[in-house]
mmCIF file of N, CA and C in Angstrom:
data_model
loop_
_atom_site.group_PDB
_atom_site.id
_atom_site.type_symbol
_atom_site.label_atom_id
_atom_site.label_comp_id
_atom_site.label_asym_id
_atom_site.label_seq_id
_atom_site.Cartn_x
_atom_site.Cartn_y
_atom_site.Cartn_z
ATOM 1 N N MET A 1 -2.238 40.897 -30.759
ATOM 2 C CA MET A 1 -1.559 40.782 -30.250
ATOM 3 C C MET A 1 -1.292 39.199 -29.337
ATOM 4 N N SER A 2 -2.118 38.866 -29.087
ATOM 5 C CA SER A 2 -2.859 37.670 -28.237
ATOM 6 C C SER A 2 -2.356 36.494 -29.114
ATOM 7 N N SER A 3 -2.392 37.054 -30.632
ATOM 8 C CA SER A 3 -1.987 35.781 -31.712
ATOM 9 C C SER A 3 -0.399 35.857 -31.468
ATOM 10 N N ASP A 4 -0.132 36.820 -31.493
ATOM 11 C CA ASP A 4 1.460 37.111 -31.649
ATOM 12 C C ASP A 4 2.208 36.351 -30.508
ATOM 13 N N PHE A 5 1.651 36.718 -29.248
ATOM 14 C CA PHE A 5 2.059 35.647 -28.116
ATOM 15 C C PHE A 5 2.053 34.353 -28.359
ATOM 16 N N GLU A 6 0.858 33.622 -28.809
ATOM 17 C CA GLU A 6 0.686 32.533 -29.156
ATOM 18 C C GLU A 6 1.912 31.982 -29.672
ATOM 19 N N ALA A 7 1.673 32.460 -30.861
ATOM 20 C CA ALA A 7 3.188 31.928 -31.621
ATOM 21 C C ALA A 7 4.262 32.230 -30.989
ATOM 22 N N ILE A 8 4.525 33.170 -30.529
ATOM 23 C CA ILE A 8 5.947 32.914 -29.566
ATOM 24 C C ILE A 8 6.203 31.852 -28.794
ATOM 25 N N PHE A 9 4.991 31.828 -28.155
ATOM 26 C CA PHE A 9 4.738 30.563 -27.316
ATOM 27 C C PHE A 9 5.171 29.632 -28.115
ATOM 28 N N PHE A 10 4.409 29.093 -29.024
ATOM 29 C CA PHE A 10 4.636 27.953 -29.887
ATOM 30 C C PHE A 10 6.184 28.291 -30.019
ATOM 31 N N GLY A 11 6.888 28.907 -30.745
ATOM 32 C CA GLY A 11 8.262 29.111 -30.934
ATOM 33 C C GLY A 11 9.189 28.668 -30.123
ATOM 34 N N VAL A 12 8.933 29.118 -28.963
ATOM 35 C CA VAL A 12 9.951 29.100 -27.835
ATOM 36 C C VAL A 12 9.700 27.504 -27.592
ATOM 37 N N GLU A 13 8.610 27.184 -27.316
ATOM 38 C CA GLU A 13 7.781 25.259 -27.079
ATOM 39 C C GLU A 13 8.560 24.960 -28.075
ATOM 40 N N ALA A 14 8.431 25.072 -29.146
ATOM 41 C CA ALA A 14 9.397 23.733 -30.493
ATOM 42 C C ALA A 14 10.767 24.188 -30.184
ATOM 43 N N PHE A 15 11.614 25.210 -29.959
ATOM 44 C CA PHE A 15 12.962 25.496 -29.610
ATOM 45 C C PHE A 15 13.278 24.623 -28.284
ATOM 46 N N CYS A 16 12.248 24.662 -27.494
ATOM 47 C CA CYS A 16 12.578 23.747 -26.144
ATOM 48 C C CYS A 16 12.340 22.151 -26.644
ATOM 49 N N SER A 17 11.614 21.968 -27.358
ATOM 50 C CA SER A 17 11.708 20.511 -27.914
ATOM 51 C C SER A 17 12.943 20.182 -28.532
ATOM 52 N N GLU A 18 13.113 20.898 -29.396
ATOM 53 C CA GLU A 18 14.212 20.933 -30.402
ATOM 54 C C GLU A 18 15.354 20.741 -29.595
ATOM 55 N N ALA A 19 15.646 21.352 -28.504
ATOM 56 C CA ALA A 19 16.890 21.483 -27.466
ATOM 57 C C ALA A 19 17.000 20.223 -27.090
ATOM 58 N N GLU A 20 15.983 19.865 -26.531
ATOM 59 C CA GLU A 20 16.233 18.611 -25.573
ATOM 60 C C GLU A 20 16.112 17.187 -26.339
ATOM 61 N N ALA A 21 15.780 17.835 -27.794
ATOM 62 C CA ALA A 21 15.873 16.194 -28.572
ATOM 63 C C ALA A 21 17.473 16.278 -29.057
ATOM 64 N N ARG A 22 18.182 17.465 -29.023
ATOM 65 C CA ARG A 22 19.588 17.609 -29.149
ATOM 66 C C ARG A 22 20.119 17.086 -28.348
ATOM 67 N N SER A 23 20.017 17.472 -26.674
ATOM 68 C CA SER A 23 20.146 16.818 -25.968
ATOM 69 C C SER A 23 20.243 15.237 -25.360
ATOM 70 N N CYS A 24 19.280 14.894 -25.840
ATOM 71 C CA CYS A 24 18.961 13.831 -26.038
ATOM 72 C C CYS A 24 20.236 12.767 -27.011
ATOM 73 N N GLU A 25 20.318 13.459 -27.936
ATOM 74 C CA GLU A 25 21.001 12.723 -29.087
ATOM 75 C C GLU A 25 22.674 13.017 -28.694
ATOM 76 N N ILE A 26 23.244 13.590 -27.925
ATOM 77 C CA ILE A 26 24.268 14.469 -27.448
ATOM 78 C C ILE A 26 24.539 13.459 -26.090
ATOM 79 N N GLU A 27 23.535 13.200 -25.519
ATOM 80 C CA GLU A 27 23.507 12.278 -24.276
ATOM 81 C C GLU A 27 24.013 10.682 -24.675
ATOM 82 N N ALA A 28 23.166 9.991 -25.797
ATOM 83 C CA ALA A 28 23.110 9.199 -26.844
ATOM 84 C C ALA A 28 24.881 9.174 -27.049
ATOM 85 N N PHE A 29 25.345 10.023 -28.169
ATOM 86 C CA PHE A 29 26.684 10.072 -28.461
ATOM 87 C C PHE A 29 27.583 9.818 -27.458
ATOM 88 N N TYR A 30 27.567 10.348 -26.260
ATOM 89 C CA TYR A 30 28.154 10.556 -24.891
ATOM 90 C C TYR A 30 28.604 9.145 -24.301
ATOM 91 N N SER A 31 27.017 8.524 -24.372
ATOM 92 C CA SER A 31 27.351 7.060 -24.012
ATOM 93 C C SER A 31 27.950 5.819 -24.483
ATOM 94 N N ASP A 32 27.750 6.771 -25.827
ATOM 95 C CA ASP A 32 28.488 5.589 -27.713
ATOM 96 C C ASP A 32 30.018 5.794 -27.408
ATOM 97 N N PHE A 33 30.229 7.132 -27.210
ATOM 98 C CA PHE A 33 31.887 7.289 -26.671
ATOM 99 C C PHE A 33 32.316 6.831 -25.411
ATOM 100 N N GLU A 34 31.375 6.922 -24.531
ATOM 101 C CA GLU A 34 32.074 6.081 -23.483
ATOM 102 C C GLU A 34 32.636 4.914 -23.457
ATOM 103 N N ALA A 35 31.429 4.315 -23.818
ATOM 104 C CA ALA A 35 31.098 2.980 -24.496
ATOM 105 C C ALA A 35 32.475 2.291 -25.211
ATOM 106 N N LEU A 36 32.877 2.810 -26.180
ATOM 107 C CA LEU A 36 33.952 2.646 -26.980
ATOM 108 C C LEU A 36 35.218 3.324 -26.549
ATOM 109 N N SER A 37 35.493 3.879 -25.470
ATOM 110 C CA SER A 37 36.575 4.283 -25.079
ATOM 111 C C SER A 37 36.776 3.312 -24.120
ATOM 112 N N SER A 38 35.975 2.549 -23.351
ATOM 113 C CA SER A 38 36.223 1.279 -22.615
ATOM 114 C C SER A 38 36.418 0.094 -23.495
ATOM 115 N N ASP A 39 36.242 -0.050 -24.861
ATOM 116 C CA ASP A 39 36.484 -0.812 -25.314
ATOM 117 C C ASP A 39 38.029 -0.878 -25.730
ATOM 118 N N PHE A 40 37.743 0.295 -26.099
ATOM 119 C CA PHE A 40 39.817 0.634 -26.660
ATOM 120 C C PHE A 40 40.495 0.297 -25.464
ATOM 121 N N GLU A 41 40.117 0.732 -23.816
ATOM 122 C CA GLU A 41 40.853 0.417 -22.846
ATOM 123 C C GLU A 41 41.415 -1.003 -22.725
ATOM 124 N N ALA A 42 39.807 -2.022 -22.843
ATOM 125 C CA ALA A 42 40.360 -3.466 -22.806
ATOM 126 C C ALA A 42 41.031 -3.826 -23.798
ATOM 127 N N ILE A 43 41.239 -3.245 -25.181
ATOM 128 C CA ILE A 43 42.230 -3.595 -25.887
ATOM 129 C C ILE A 43 43.448 -3.113 -25.731
ATOM 130 N N PHE A 44 43.948 -2.195 -24.892
ATOM 131 C CA PHE A 44 44.959 -1.438 -24.699
ATOM 132 C C PHE A 44 45.592 -2.493 -23.762
ATOM 133 N N PHE A 45 44.717 -3.059 -22.553
ATOM 134 C CA PHE A 45 45.140 -3.655 -21.753
ATOM 135 C C PHE A 45 45.515 -5.546 -22.171
ATOM 136 N N GLY A 46 44.604 -5.590 -23.345
ATOM 137 C CA GLY A 46 44.683 -7.043 -23.696
ATOM 138 C C GLY A 46 46.218 -6.962 -24.940
ATOM 139 N N VAL A 47 46.581 -5.838 -24.823
ATOM 140 C CA VAL A 47 47.745 -5.559 -26.047
ATOM 141 C C VAL A 47 49.130 -5.206 -25.210
ATOM 142 N N GLU A 48 48.625 -4.828 -23.939
ATOM 143 C CA GLU A 48 49.751 -4.663 -22.602
ATOM 144 C C GLU A 48 50.535 -6.184 -22.279
ATOM 145 N N ALA A 49 49.227 -6.809 -21.886
ATOM 146 C CA ALA A 49 49.107 -7.942 -21.906
ATOM 147 C C ALA A 49 49.971 -9.073 -22.730
ATOM 148 N N PHE A 50 49.664 -9.045 -23.691
ATOM 149 C CA PHE A 50 50.126 -10.029 -24.988
ATOM 150 C C PHE A 50 51.842 -9.583 -24.949
ATOM 151 N N CYS A 51 51.827 -8.080 -24.970
ATOM 152 C CA CYS A 51 53.428 -7.605 -24.749
ATOM 153 C C CYS A 51 54.315 -7.921 -23.427
ATOM 154 N N SER A 52 53.645 -8.071 -22.879
ATOM 155 C CA SER A 52 54.725 -8.560 -21.394
ATOM 156 C C SER A 52 55.070 -9.904 -21.758
ATOM 157 N N GLU A 53 53.505 -10.910 -22.044
ATOM 158 C CA GLU A 53 53.972 -12.378 -22.333
ATOM 159 C C GLU A 53 54.964 -12.394 -23.311
ATOM 160 N N ALA A 54 55.036 -11.802 -24.463
ATOM 161 C CA ALA A 54 55.727 -12.163 -25.860
ATOM 162 C C ALA A 54 57.783 -11.865 -25.006
ATOM 163 N N GLU A 55 57.574 -10.758 -24.190
ATOM 164 C CA GLU A 55 58.493 -10.319 -23.590
ATOM 165 C C GLU A 55 59.523 -11.353 -22.487
ATOM 166 N N ALA A 56 58.150 -12.133 -21.807
ATOM 167 C CA ALA A 56 58.592 -13.012 -21.272
ATOM 168 C C ALA A 56 58.642 -14.420 -22.195
ATOM 169 N N ARG A 57 58.368 -14.441 -23.174
ATOM 170 C CA ARG A 57 58.697 -15.677 -23.734
ATOM 171 C C ARG A 57 60.586 -15.298 -24.061
ATOM 172 N N SER A 58 60.340 -14.545 -24.874
ATOM 173 C CA SER A 58 61.667 -13.578 -25.758
ATOM 174 C C SER A 58 63.026 -14.352 -24.495
ATOM 175 N N CYS A 59 62.616 -13.785 -23.077
ATOM 176 C CA CYS A 59 63.366 -13.966 -22.163
ATOM 177 C C CYS A 59 63.758 -15.528 -22.267
ATOM 178 N N GLU A 60 62.805 -16.015 -22.141
ATOM 179 C CA GLU A 60 62.758 -17.501 -22.147
ATOM 180 C C GLU A 60 63.889 -18.314 -22.749
ATOM 181 N N ILE A 61 63.503 -17.812 -24.374
ATOM 182 C CA ILE A 61 64.182 -18.108 -25.370
ATOM 183 C C ILE A 61 65.797 -18.080 -25.660
ATOM 184 N N GLU A 62 66.042 -16.407 -25.204
ATOM 185 C CA GLU A 62 67.135 -16.090 -24.890
ATOM 186 C C GLU A 62 67.998 -16.978 -24.347
ATOM 187 N N ALA A 63 67.563 -17.201 -22.388
ATOM 188 C CA ALA A 63 67.860 -17.996 -22.227
ATOM 189 C C ALA A 63 68.395 -19.453 -22.681
ATOM 190 N N PHE A 64 67.653 -19.875 -23.257
ATOM 191 C CA PHE A 64 67.690 -21.113 -23.756
ATOM 192 C C PHE A 64 68.712 -21.250 -24.882
ATOM 193 N N TYR A 65 68.696 -20.086 -25.693
ATOM 194 C CA TYR A 65 69.870 -20.368 -26.253
ATOM 195 C C TYR A 65 71.108 -20.211 -25.969
ATOM 196 N N SER A 66 71.248 -19.559 -24.690
ATOM 197 C CA SER A 66 72.427 -19.273 -23.972
ATOM 198 C C SER A 66 72.749 -20.797 -23.414
ATOM 199 N N GLY A 67 72.068 -21.254 -22.812
ATOM 200 C CA GLY A 67 72.347 -22.541 -22.358
ATOM 201 C C GLY A 67 72.810 -23.498 -23.583
ATOM 202 N N PHE A 68 71.751 -23.287 -24.710
ATOM 203 C CA PHE A 68 72.599 -24.549 -25.924
ATOM 204 C C PHE A 68 73.490 -23.929 -26.556
ATOM 205 N N GLU A 69 73.771 -22.671 -26.342
ATOM 206 C CA GLU A 69 75.373 -21.978 -26.932
ATOM 207 C C GLU A 69 76.637 -22.214 -25.613
ATOM 208 N N ALA A 70 75.862 -23.048 -24.769
ATOM 209 C CA ALA A 70 77.251 -23.018 -23.499
ATOM 210 C C ALA A 70 77.082 -24.532 -23.829
ATOM 211 N N LEU A 71 76.258 -25.538 -23.889
ATOM 212 C CA LEU A 71 76.217 -26.956 -24.173
ATOM 213 C C LEU A 71 76.902 -26.790 -25.274
ATOM 214 N N SER A 72 76.891 -26.356 -26.608
ATOM 215 C CA SER A 72 77.448 -26.614 -27.830
ATOM 216 C C SER A 72 79.020 -26.195 -27.281
ATOM 217 N N SER A 73 79.519 -25.350 -26.989
ATOM 218 C CA SER A 73 80.640 -25.189 -26.151
ATOM 219 C C SER A 73 81.641 -26.081 -25.337
ATOM 220 N N ASP A 74 80.949 -26.652 -24.371
ATOM 221 C CA ASP A 74 80.859 -27.724 -23.862
ATOM 222 C C ASP A 74 81.320 -29.262 -24.761
ATOM 223 N N PHE A 75 80.513 -29.502 -25.529
ATOM 224 C CA PHE A 75 80.502 -30.221 -26.539
ATOM 225 C C PHE A 75 81.739 -29.964 -27.625
ATOM 226 N N LYS A 76 82.255 -28.600 -27.904
ATOM 227 C CA LYS A 76 83.136 -28.699 -28.645
ATOM 228 C C LYS A 76 84.488 -28.758 -27.853
ATOM 229 N N ALA A 77 84.540 -28.688 -26.883
ATOM 230 C CA ALA A 77 85.736 -29.036 -25.535
ATOM 231 C C ALA A 77 86.121 -30.043 -25.658
ATOM 232 N N ILE A 78 84.853 -31.208 -25.136
ATOM 233 C CA ILE A 78 84.949 -32.344 -25.186
ATOM 234 C C ILE A 78 85.625 -32.738 -26.817
ATOM 235 N N PHE A 79 85.042 -32.459 -27.846
ATOM 236 C CA PHE A 79 85.699 -33.320 -29.210
ATOM 237 C C PHE A 79 86.998 -32.807 -28.984
ATOM 238 N N PHE A 80 87.470 -31.524 -28.740
ATOM 239 C CA PHE A 80 88.726 -31.667 -29.029
ATOM 240 C C PHE A 80 89.645 -32.470 -28.290
ATOM 241 N N GLY A 81 89.168 -32.053 -26.970
ATOM 242 C CA GLY A 81 90.175 -33.374 -25.943
ATOM 243 C C GLY A 81 89.826 -34.614 -26.484
ATOM 244 N N VAL A 82 88.865 -35.360 -27.030
ATOM 245 C CA VAL A 82 88.923 -36.375 -27.450
ATOM 246 C C VAL A 82 89.925 -36.348 -28.874
ATOM 247 N N ALA A 83 89.985 -35.305 -29.822
ATOM 248 C CA ALA A 83 90.873 -35.868 -30.542
ATOM 249 C C ALA A 83 91.818 -35.335 -30.107
ATOM 250 N N ALA A 84 92.590 -34.715 -29.375
ATOM 251 C CA ALA A 84 93.735 -34.256 -28.869
ATOM 252 C C ALA A 84 94.433 -35.847 -28.061
ATOM 253 N N ILE A 85 93.541 -36.605 -27.384
ATOM 254 C CA ILE A 85 93.881 -37.954 -26.793
ATOM 255 C C ILE A 85 94.261 -38.838 -28.268
ATOM 256 N N CYS A 86 92.829 -38.437 -29.304
ATOM 257 C CA CYS A 86 93.450 -39.619 -30.105
ATOM 258 C C CYS A 86 94.576 -39.659 -30.942
ATOM 259 N N PHE A 87 94.942 -38.208 -30.827
ATOM 260 C CA PHE A 87 96.064 -37.463 -31.567
ATOM 261 C C PHE A 87 97.480 -38.132 -30.824
ATOM 262 N N GLU A 88 97.313 -37.984 -29.066
ATOM 263 C CA GLU A 88 98.237 -38.672 -28.667
ATOM 264 C C GLU A 88 98.978 -39.906 -28.838
ATOM 265 N N LEU A 89 97.722 -40.621 -28.871
ATOM 266 C CA LEU A 89 97.799 -42.104 -28.825
ATOM 267 C C LEU A 89 98.445 -42.545 -30.553
ATOM 268 N N GLU A 90 98.004 -41.817 -31.309
ATOM 269 C CA GLU A 90 98.761 -41.810 -32.619
ATOM 270 C C GLU A 90 99.919 -41.903 -32.725
ATOM 271 N N THR A 91 100.614 -40.843 -31.938
ATOM 272 C CA THR A 91 102.316 -40.553 -31.963
ATOM 273 C C THR A 91 102.598 -41.125 -31.302
ATOM 274 N N ARG A 92 102.220 -41.791 -30.305
ATOM 275 C CA ARG A 92 102.783 -42.969 -29.689
ATOM 276 C C ARG A 92 103.627 -44.169 -30.349
#
């Protein structure tokens, strides 16, 4: 009977050791997962900052293009003005 209890005791002790080892593995996995989560969070904020910068650059390019388009219209008006003056001078 004593050996039965001893066997049960060692069985329970082995089970507890195994459970503790599994607990440590789960804790290590959780720590790794937490670190990975932080990495992904940093990547997300980096991508978000990049997109904001790209959007700002896009607005700057759009403003430059609008300015260039307006300047082009001004030059076109000047060209037609000069052409009209030349035509007027030719017809006199």
